[in-house]
Amino acid sequence: MSKIRLEPINDDNFFAITKLRLKREQKNFVADNTYSLVHAYLNVINGKPVFPFGIFCDDKPVGFVMIAYDNLSEKVKDNPLCNWFICDNYMIWRLMIDKKYQGKGYAKEAMKLALDFVRTLPSGPAKYCWLSYDINNSVARNLYSSFGFKEVPSAYYENGEMPAILEL
Ligand SMILES: CC(C)(COP(=O)(O)OP(=O)(O)OC[C@H]1O[C@@H](n2cnc3c(N)ncnc32)[C@H](O)[C@@H]1OP(=O)(O)O)[C@@H](O)C(=O)NCCC(=O)NCCS
């Protein structure tokens, strides 16, 4: 039986992870993995915790996900509609499974592992884990809701992303 695991991005695996691709109609749902790794780098140099992981099925790279903490941009810092669940809380970010490997239960397994990791509170205490998705992304929406994430419509982003939170 094949086994899904999360492997921290490192010198040996980053290139394979940047090669993973989405279906054409999914491209607006999540940034390209190379862009996400640059974003992770920017977090790191600004002293913000971020944990980028390759998702592996046995030894095969099949996806990508990041976990961030307190990922508060200047834009939302003073916004009471969203800073209450972003500030001092974890975020699951940029989850994707390569188009060749979708529909096999890999994202579900990866989400379980990502939440196990979050619950170790690697960057400090937190009340919530949050994430956001395009409101037209019904596969992601159902996936997250199956883990107990609840939408926060009052914090709905102008760019069409719906945030959802899970109490840890
Ligand atoms: C969302 C995504 C990560 C799901 O990955 P996946 O490995 O295919 O998902 P799984 O196989 O674990 O399936 C999870 C659930 O979604 C359902 N599902 C998966 N693909 C589906 C599809 N194309 N249509 C309908 N349902 C689908 C599965 O049946 C399963 O539901 P169940 O628990 O009721 O059985 C993947 O579709 C993807 O990478 N999409 C593009 C990027 C994206 O949208 N990321 C999320 C950003 S917020």
PDB file of C-alpha atoms and ligand atoms in Angstrom:
ATOM      1  CA  MET A   1       0.000   0.000   0.000  1.00  0.00           C
ATOM      2  CA  SER A   2       1.411   3.411  -0.965  1.00  0.00           C
ATOM      3  CA  LYS A   3       2.103   5.917   1.766  1.00  0.00           C
ATOM      4  CA  ILE A   4       1.740   9.704   1.670  1.00  0.00           C
ATOM      5  CA  ARG A   5       4.300  11.740   3.581  1.00  0.00           C
ATOM      6  CA  LEU A   6       5.363  15.377   3.877  1.00  0.00           C
ATOM      7  CA  GLU A   7       9.029  16.094   3.264  1.00  0.00           C
ATOM      8  CA  PRO A   8      10.465  19.534   4.084  1.00  0.00           C
ATOM      9  CA  ILE A   9      11.666  21.267   0.915  1.00  0.00           C
ATOM     10  CA  ASN A  10      15.420  20.806   0.589  1.00  0.00           C
ATOM     11  CA  ASP A  11      18.273  20.838  -1.959  1.00  0.00           C
ATOM     12  CA  ASP A  12      17.390  17.350  -3.167  1.00  0.00           C
ATOM     13  CA  ASN A  13      13.644  17.725  -3.743  1.00  0.00           C
ATOM     14  CA  PHE A  14      12.921  21.350  -4.653  1.00  0.00           C
ATOM     15  CA  PHE A  15      13.450  20.947  -8.393  1.00  0.00           C
ATOM     16  CA  ALA A  16      10.993  18.044  -8.675  1.00  0.00           C
ATOM     17  CA  ILE A  17       8.414  20.039  -6.717  1.00  0.00           C
ATOM     18  CA  THR A  18       8.722  23.020  -9.091  1.00  0.00           C
ATOM     19  CA  LYS A  19       7.900  20.655 -11.979  1.00  0.00           C
ATOM     20  CA  LEU A  20       4.457  19.713 -10.624  1.00  0.00           C
ATOM     21  CA  ARG A  21       1.548  21.007 -12.682  1.00  0.00           C
ATOM     22  CA  LEU A  22      -2.188  21.701 -12.396  1.00  0.00           C
ATOM     23  CA  LYS A  23      -5.006  21.234 -14.890  1.00  0.00           C
ATOM     24  CA  ARG A  24      -5.501  24.326 -17.053  1.00  0.00           C
ATOM     25  CA  GLU A  25      -8.833  25.177 -15.372  1.00  0.00           C
ATOM     26  CA  GLN A  26      -7.194  25.027 -11.922  1.00  0.00           C
ATOM     27  CA  LYS A  27      -4.409  27.526 -12.597  1.00  0.00           C
ATOM     28  CA  ASN A  28      -6.234  30.435 -10.944  1.00  0.00           C
ATOM     29  CA  PHE A  29      -6.806  28.451  -7.760  1.00  0.00           C
ATOM     30  CA  VAL A  30      -3.244  28.361  -6.487  1.00  0.00           C
ATOM     31  CA  ALA A  31       0.106  29.983  -7.324  1.00  0.00           C
ATOM     32  CA  ASP A  32       2.784  28.053  -9.158  1.00  0.00           C
ATOM     33  CA  ASN A  33       5.092  26.166  -6.765  1.00  0.00           C
ATOM     34  CA  THR A  34       8.175  28.150  -7.829  1.00  0.00           C
ATOM     35  CA  TYR A  35       6.370  31.387  -6.968  1.00  0.00           C
ATOM     36  CA  SER A  36       5.282  29.864  -3.640  1.00  0.00           C
ATOM     37  CA  LEU A  37       8.874  28.944  -2.802  1.00  0.00           C
ATOM     38  CA  VAL A  38       9.943  32.531  -3.515  1.00  0.00           C
ATOM     39  CA  HIS A  39       7.116  33.653  -1.226  1.00  0.00           C
ATOM     40  CA  ALA A  40       8.398  31.265   1.459  1.00  0.00           C
ATOM     41  CA  TYR A  41      11.892  32.733   1.063  1.00  0.00           C
ATOM     42  CA  LEU A  42      10.500  36.267   1.530  1.00  0.00           C
ATOM     43  CA  ASN A  43       8.753  35.149   4.711  1.00  0.00           C
ATOM     44  CA  VAL A  44      11.993  33.639   6.002  1.00  0.00           C
ATOM     45  CA  ILE A  45      14.097  36.740   5.338  1.00  0.00           C
ATOM     46  CA  ASN A  46      11.445  38.839   7.069  1.00  0.00           C
ATOM     47  CA  GLY A  47      11.643  36.587  10.121  1.00  0.00           C
ATOM     48  CA  LYS A  48       8.192  35.027   9.627  1.00  0.00           C
ATOM     49  CA  PRO A  49       7.849  31.276  10.230  1.00  0.00           C
ATOM     50  CA  VAL A  50       6.992  29.175   7.182  1.00  0.00           C
ATOM     51  CA  PHE A  51       7.271  25.437   6.523  1.00  0.00           C
ATOM     52  CA  PRO A  52       7.179  24.422   2.841  1.00  0.00           C
ATOM     53  CA  PHE A  53       6.668  20.687   2.236  1.00  0.00           C
ATOM     54  CA  GLY A  54       6.733  18.424  -0.768  1.00  0.00           C
ATOM     55  CA  ILE A  55       3.952  15.835  -0.706  1.00  0.00           C
ATOM     56  CA  PHE A  56       5.368  12.428  -1.574  1.00  0.00           C
ATOM     57  CA  CYS A  57       3.666   9.136  -2.362  1.00  0.00           C
ATOM     58  CA  ASP A  58       6.383   6.704  -1.327  1.00  0.00           C
ATOM     59  CA  ASP A  59       9.331   8.298  -3.181  1.00  0.00           C
ATOM     60  CA  LYS A  60       7.288  10.017  -5.890  1.00  0.00           C
ATOM     61  CA  PRO A  61       6.724  13.811  -5.623  1.00  0.00           C
ATOM     62  CA  VAL A  62       2.958  14.388  -6.067  1.00  0.00           C
ATOM     63  CA  GLY A  63       2.166  17.755  -4.470  1.00  0.00           C
ATOM     64  CA  PHE A  64       3.073  20.753  -2.364  1.00  0.00           C
ATOM     65  CA  VAL A  65       1.791  22.535   0.738  1.00  0.00           C
ATOM     66  CA  MET A  66       3.082  25.209   3.123  1.00  0.00           C
ATOM     67  CA  ILE A  67       2.284  26.047   6.693  1.00  0.00           C
ATOM     68  CA  ALA A  68       2.767  29.583   7.946  1.00  0.00           C
ATOM     69  CA  TYR A  69       2.309  31.237  11.328  1.00  0.00           C
ATOM     70  CA  ASP A  70       1.072  34.734  12.066  1.00  0.00           C
ATOM     71  CA  ASN A  71       1.081  35.530   8.369  1.00  0.00           C
ATOM     72  CA  LEU A  72      -0.222  39.017   8.878  1.00  0.00           C
ATOM     73  CA  SER A  73       0.373  41.441   6.015  1.00  0.00           C
ATOM     74  CA  GLU A  74       0.304  45.198   6.500  1.00  0.00           C
ATOM     75  CA  LYS A  75      -2.994  45.149   4.597  1.00  0.00           C
ATOM     76  CA  VAL A  76      -4.852  43.062   7.163  1.00  0.00           C
ATOM     77  CA  LYS A  77      -2.990  44.118  10.303  1.00  0.00           C
ATOM     78  CA  ASP A  78      -5.556  46.708  11.314  1.00  0.00           C
ATOM     79  CA  ASN A  79      -8.560  44.894   9.896  1.00  0.00           C
ATOM     80  CA  PRO A  80     -10.646  43.449  12.757  1.00  0.00           C
ATOM     81  CA  LEU A  81     -12.662  41.335  10.286  1.00  0.00           C
ATOM     82  CA  CYS A  82      -9.690  39.039   9.736  1.00  0.00           C
ATOM     83  CA  ASN A  83      -6.791  39.797  12.077  1.00  0.00           C
ATOM     84  CA  TRP A  84      -8.502  37.871  14.926  1.00  0.00           C
ATOM     85  CA  PHE A  85      -7.930  34.548  13.151  1.00  0.00           C
ATOM     86  CA  ILE A  86      -4.674  35.404  11.333  1.00  0.00           C
ATOM     87  CA  CYS A  87      -2.701  36.930  14.211  1.00  0.00           C
ATOM     88  CA  ASP A  88      -0.783  34.272  16.231  1.00  0.00           C
ATOM     89  CA  ASN A  89      -2.451  31.438  14.311  1.00  0.00           C
ATOM     90  CA  TYR A  90      -1.394  28.871  11.706  1.00  0.00           C
ATOM     91  CA  MET A  91      -2.271  28.884   8.033  1.00  0.00           C
ATOM     92  CA  ILE A  92      -2.315  26.023   5.529  1.00  0.00           C
ATOM     93  CA  TRP A  93      -1.196  27.580   2.269  1.00  0.00           C
ATOM     94  CA  ARG A  94      -0.866  26.668  -1.425  1.00  0.00           C
ATOM     95  CA  LEU A  95      -1.982  23.037  -1.212  1.00  0.00           C
ATOM     96  CA  MET A  96      -1.807  21.371  -4.602  1.00  0.00           C
ATOM     97  CA  ILE A  97      -1.659  17.877  -6.070  1.00  0.00           C
ATOM     98  CA  ASP A  98      -0.167  17.418  -9.543  1.00  0.00           C
ATOM     99  CA  LYS A  99      -2.792  16.834 -12.253  1.00  0.00           C
ATOM    100  CA  LYS A 100      -1.543  13.257 -12.866  1.00  0.00           C
ATOM    101  CA  TYR A 101      -2.161  12.259  -9.260  1.00  0.00           C
ATOM    102  CA  GLN A 102      -5.459  13.940  -8.384  1.00  0.00           C
ATOM    103  CA  GLY A 103      -8.534  12.008  -7.244  1.00  0.00           C
ATOM    104  CA  LYS A 104      -6.537   9.297  -5.448  1.00  0.00           C
ATOM    105  CA  GLY A 105      -7.047  10.545  -1.888  1.00  0.00           C
ATOM    106  CA  TYR A 106      -3.585  12.164  -1.680  1.00  0.00           C
ATOM    107  CA  ALA A 107      -4.816  15.651  -0.648  1.00  0.00           C
ATOM    108  CA  LYS A 108      -6.913  14.132   2.115  1.00  0.00           C
ATOM    109  CA  GLU A 109      -3.886  12.280   3.493  1.00  0.00           C
ATOM    110  CA  ALA A 110      -1.682  15.364   3.098  1.00  0.00           C
ATOM    111  CA  MET A 111      -4.232  17.522   4.959  1.00  0.00           C
ATOM    112  CA  LYS A 112      -4.254  15.025   7.854  1.00  0.00           C
ATOM    113  CA  LEU A 113      -0.462  15.210   8.037  1.00  0.00           C
ATOM    114  CA  ALA A 114      -0.429  19.010   7.709  1.00  0.00           C
ATOM    115  CA  LEU A 115      -2.906  19.309  10.593  1.00  0.00           C
ATOM    116  CA  ASP A 116      -0.904  16.824  12.697  1.00  0.00           C
ATOM    117  CA  PHE A 117       2.100  19.088  12.118  1.00  0.00           C
ATOM    118  CA  VAL A 118       0.142  22.248  12.987  1.00  0.00           C
ATOM    119  CA  ARG A 119      -1.063  20.613  16.221  1.00  0.00           C
ATOM    120  CA  THR A 120       2.551  20.249  17.350  1.00  0.00           C
ATOM    121  CA  LEU A 121       2.472  24.105  17.482  1.00  0.00           C
ATOM    122  CA  PRO A 122       5.967  24.400  15.938  1.00  0.00           C
ATOM    123  CA  SER A 123       6.017  28.217  16.036  1.00  0.00           C
ATOM    124  CA  GLY A 124       4.109  28.871  19.235  1.00  0.00           C
ATOM    125  CA  PRO A 125       0.641  28.628  20.711  1.00  0.00           C
ATOM    126  CA  ALA A 126      -2.444  29.149  18.582  1.00  0.00           C
ATOM    127  CA  LYS A 127      -6.195  28.894  18.777  1.00  0.00           C
ATOM    128  CA  TYR A 128      -6.937  28.456  15.073  1.00  0.00           C
ATOM    129  CA  CYS A 129      -5.652  27.072  11.828  1.00  0.00           C
ATOM    130  CA  TRP A 130      -6.987  28.976   8.836  1.00  0.00           C
ATOM    131  CA  LEU A 131      -6.843  28.842   5.053  1.00  0.00           C
ATOM    132  CA  SER A 132      -8.653  30.391   2.114  1.00  0.00           C
ATOM    133  CA  TYR A 133      -9.887  29.321  -1.293  1.00  0.00           C
ATOM    134  CA  ASP A 134     -11.571  30.624  -4.426  1.00  0.00           C
ATOM    135  CA  ILE A 135     -15.322  30.365  -3.863  1.00  0.00           C
ATOM    136  CA  ASN A 136     -15.646  28.515  -7.188  1.00  0.00           C
ATOM    137  CA  ASN A 137     -13.212  25.837  -6.009  1.00  0.00           C
ATOM    138  CA  SER A 138     -15.780  23.299  -4.810  1.00  0.00           C
ATOM    139  CA  VAL A 139     -13.272  20.430  -4.520  1.00  0.00           C
ATOM    140  CA  ALA A 140     -11.079  22.431  -2.102  1.00  0.00           C
ATOM    141  CA  ARG A 141     -14.100  23.824  -0.271  1.00  0.00           C
ATOM    142  CA  ASN A 142     -15.531  20.305   0.358  1.00  0.00           C
ATOM    143  CA  LEU A 143     -12.130  18.920   1.277  1.00  0.00           C
ATOM    144  CA  TYR A 144     -11.531  21.591   3.928  1.00  0.00           C
ATOM    145  CA  SER A 145     -15.073  21.405   5.253  1.00  0.00           C
ATOM    146  CA  SER A 146     -14.630  17.621   5.732  1.00  0.00           C
ATOM    147  CA  PHE A 147     -11.820  18.486   8.187  1.00  0.00           C
ATOM    148  CA  GLY A 148     -14.100  20.869  10.106  1.00  0.00           C
ATOM    149  CA  PHE A 149     -13.026  24.212   8.586  1.00  0.00           C
ATOM    150  CA  LYS A 150     -15.818  26.789   8.896  1.00  0.00           C
ATOM    151  CA  GLU A 151     -16.137  29.704   6.503  1.00  0.00           C
ATOM    152  CA  VAL A 152     -15.797  33.285   7.751  1.00  0.00           C
ATOM    153  CA  PRO A 153     -17.978  35.196   5.262  1.00  0.00           C
ATOM    154  CA  SER A 154     -17.450  38.494   7.111  1.00  0.00           C
ATOM    155  CA  ALA A 155     -13.772  38.313   6.110  1.00  0.00           C
ATOM    156  CA  TYR A 156     -14.422  37.341   2.463  1.00  0.00           C
ATOM    157  CA  TYR A 157     -11.617  38.855   0.384  1.00  0.00           C
ATOM    158  CA  GLU A 158     -12.221  41.266  -2.461  1.00  0.00           C
ATOM    159  CA  ASN A 159     -10.178  38.953  -4.690  1.00  0.00           C
ATOM    160  CA  GLY A 160     -12.820  36.217  -4.395  1.00  0.00           C
ATOM    161  CA  GLU A 161     -11.093  34.117  -1.707  1.00  0.00           C
ATOM    162  CA  MET A 162     -13.138  32.782   1.199  1.00  0.00           C
ATOM    163  CA  PRO A 163     -11.271  32.266   4.487  1.00  0.00           C
ATOM    164  CA  ALA A 164     -12.177  29.315   6.699  1.00  0.00           C
ATOM    165  CA  ILE A 165     -10.984  28.472  10.208  1.00  0.00           C
ATOM    166  CA  LEU A 166     -10.578  25.375  12.337  1.00  0.00           C
ATOM    167  CA  GLU A 167     -10.364  25.579  16.118  1.00  0.00           C
ATOM    168  CA  LEU A 168      -7.286  23.605  17.230  1.00  0.00           C
TER     169      LEU A 168
HETATM  170  C1  LIG B   1      -7.918  20.455  -4.319  1.00  0.00           C
HETATM  171  C2  LIG B   1      -6.899  19.337  -4.587  1.00  0.00           C
HETATM  172  C3  LIG B   1      -5.651  19.638  -3.751  1.00  0.00           C
HETATM  173  C4  LIG B   1      -7.506  17.995  -4.175  1.00  0.00           C
HETATM  174  O1  LIG B   1      -6.510  17.013  -4.378  1.00  0.00           O
HETATM  175  P1  LIG B   1      -6.844  15.464  -4.629  1.00  0.00           P
HETATM  176  O2  LIG B   1      -5.660  14.669  -4.214  1.00  0.00           O
HETATM  177  O3  LIG B   1      -7.348  15.282  -5.995  1.00  0.00           O
HETATM  178  O4  LIG B   1      -8.028  15.232  -3.573  1.00  0.00           O
HETATM  179  P2  LIG B   1      -8.439  13.822  -2.949  1.00  0.00           P
HETATM  180  O5  LIG B   1      -8.241  12.747  -3.983  1.00  0.00           O
HETATM  181  O6  LIG B   1      -7.765  13.652  -1.625  1.00  0.00           O
HETATM  182  O7  LIG B   1      -9.980  14.017  -2.762  1.00  0.00           O
HETATM  183  C5  LIG B   1     -10.524  14.827  -1.746  1.00  0.00           C
HETATM  184  C6  LIG B   1     -12.026  14.880  -1.956  1.00  0.00           C
HETATM  185  O8  LIG B   1     -12.303  15.632  -3.143  1.00  0.00           O
HETATM  186  C7  LIG B   1     -13.045  14.845  -4.068  1.00  0.00           C
HETATM  187  N1  LIG B   1     -12.539  15.165  -5.411  1.00  0.00           N
HETATM  188  C8  LIG B   1     -11.259  15.125  -5.841  1.00  0.00           C
HETATM  189  N2  LIG B   1     -11.188  15.539  -7.124  1.00  0.00           N
HETATM  190  C9  LIG B   1     -12.463  15.800  -7.501  1.00  0.00           C
HETATM  191  C10 LIG B   1     -13.034  16.280  -8.709  1.00  0.00           C
HETATM  192  N3  LIG B   1     -12.292  16.564  -9.776  1.00  0.00           N
HETATM  193  N4  LIG B   1     -14.376  16.467  -8.741  1.00  0.00           N
HETATM  194  C11 LIG B   1     -15.140  16.225  -7.654  1.00  0.00           C
HETATM  195  N5  LIG B   1     -14.650  15.790  -6.469  1.00  0.00           N
HETATM  196  C12 LIG B   1     -13.323  15.585  -6.401  1.00  0.00           C
HETATM  197  C13 LIG B   1     -12.756  13.409  -3.689  1.00  0.00           C
HETATM  198  O9  LIG B   1     -13.786  12.539  -4.109  1.00  0.00           O
HETATM  199  C14 LIG B   1     -12.662  13.507  -2.189  1.00  0.00           C
HETATM  200  O10 LIG B   1     -13.970  13.582  -1.636  1.00  0.00           O
HETATM  201  P3  LIG B   1     -14.486  12.501  -0.554  1.00  0.00           P
HETATM  202  O11 LIG B   1     -13.674  12.763   0.688  1.00  0.00           O
HETATM  203  O12 LIG B   1     -15.917  12.843  -0.391  1.00  0.00           O
HETATM  204  O13 LIG B   1     -14.189  11.172  -1.154  1.00  0.00           O
HETATM  205  C15 LIG B   1      -6.547  19.242  -6.105  1.00  0.00           C
HETATM  206  O14 LIG B   1      -7.738  19.135  -6.840  1.00  0.00           O
HETATM  207  C16 LIG B   1      -5.748  20.421  -6.615  1.00  0.00           C
HETATM  208  O15 LIG B   1      -4.517  20.457  -6.531  1.00  0.00           O
HETATM  209  N6  LIG B   1      -6.462  21.425  -7.161  1.00  0.00           N
HETATM  210  C17 LIG B   1      -5.825  22.595  -7.732  1.00  0.00           C
HETATM  211  C18 LIG B   1      -5.155  23.465  -6.665  1.00  0.00           C
HETATM  212  C19 LIG B   1      -6.135  23.867  -5.609  1.00  0.00           C
HETATM  213  O16 LIG B   1      -7.289  24.162  -5.882  1.00  0.00           O
HETATM  214  N7  LIG B   1      -5.643  23.901  -4.356  1.00  0.00           N
HETATM  215  C20 LIG B   1      -6.410  24.372  -3.237  1.00  0.00           C
HETATM  216  C21 LIG B   1      -6.107  25.797  -3.065  1.00  0.00           C
HETATM  217  S1  LIG B   1      -7.036  26.501  -1.752  1.00  0.00           S
END
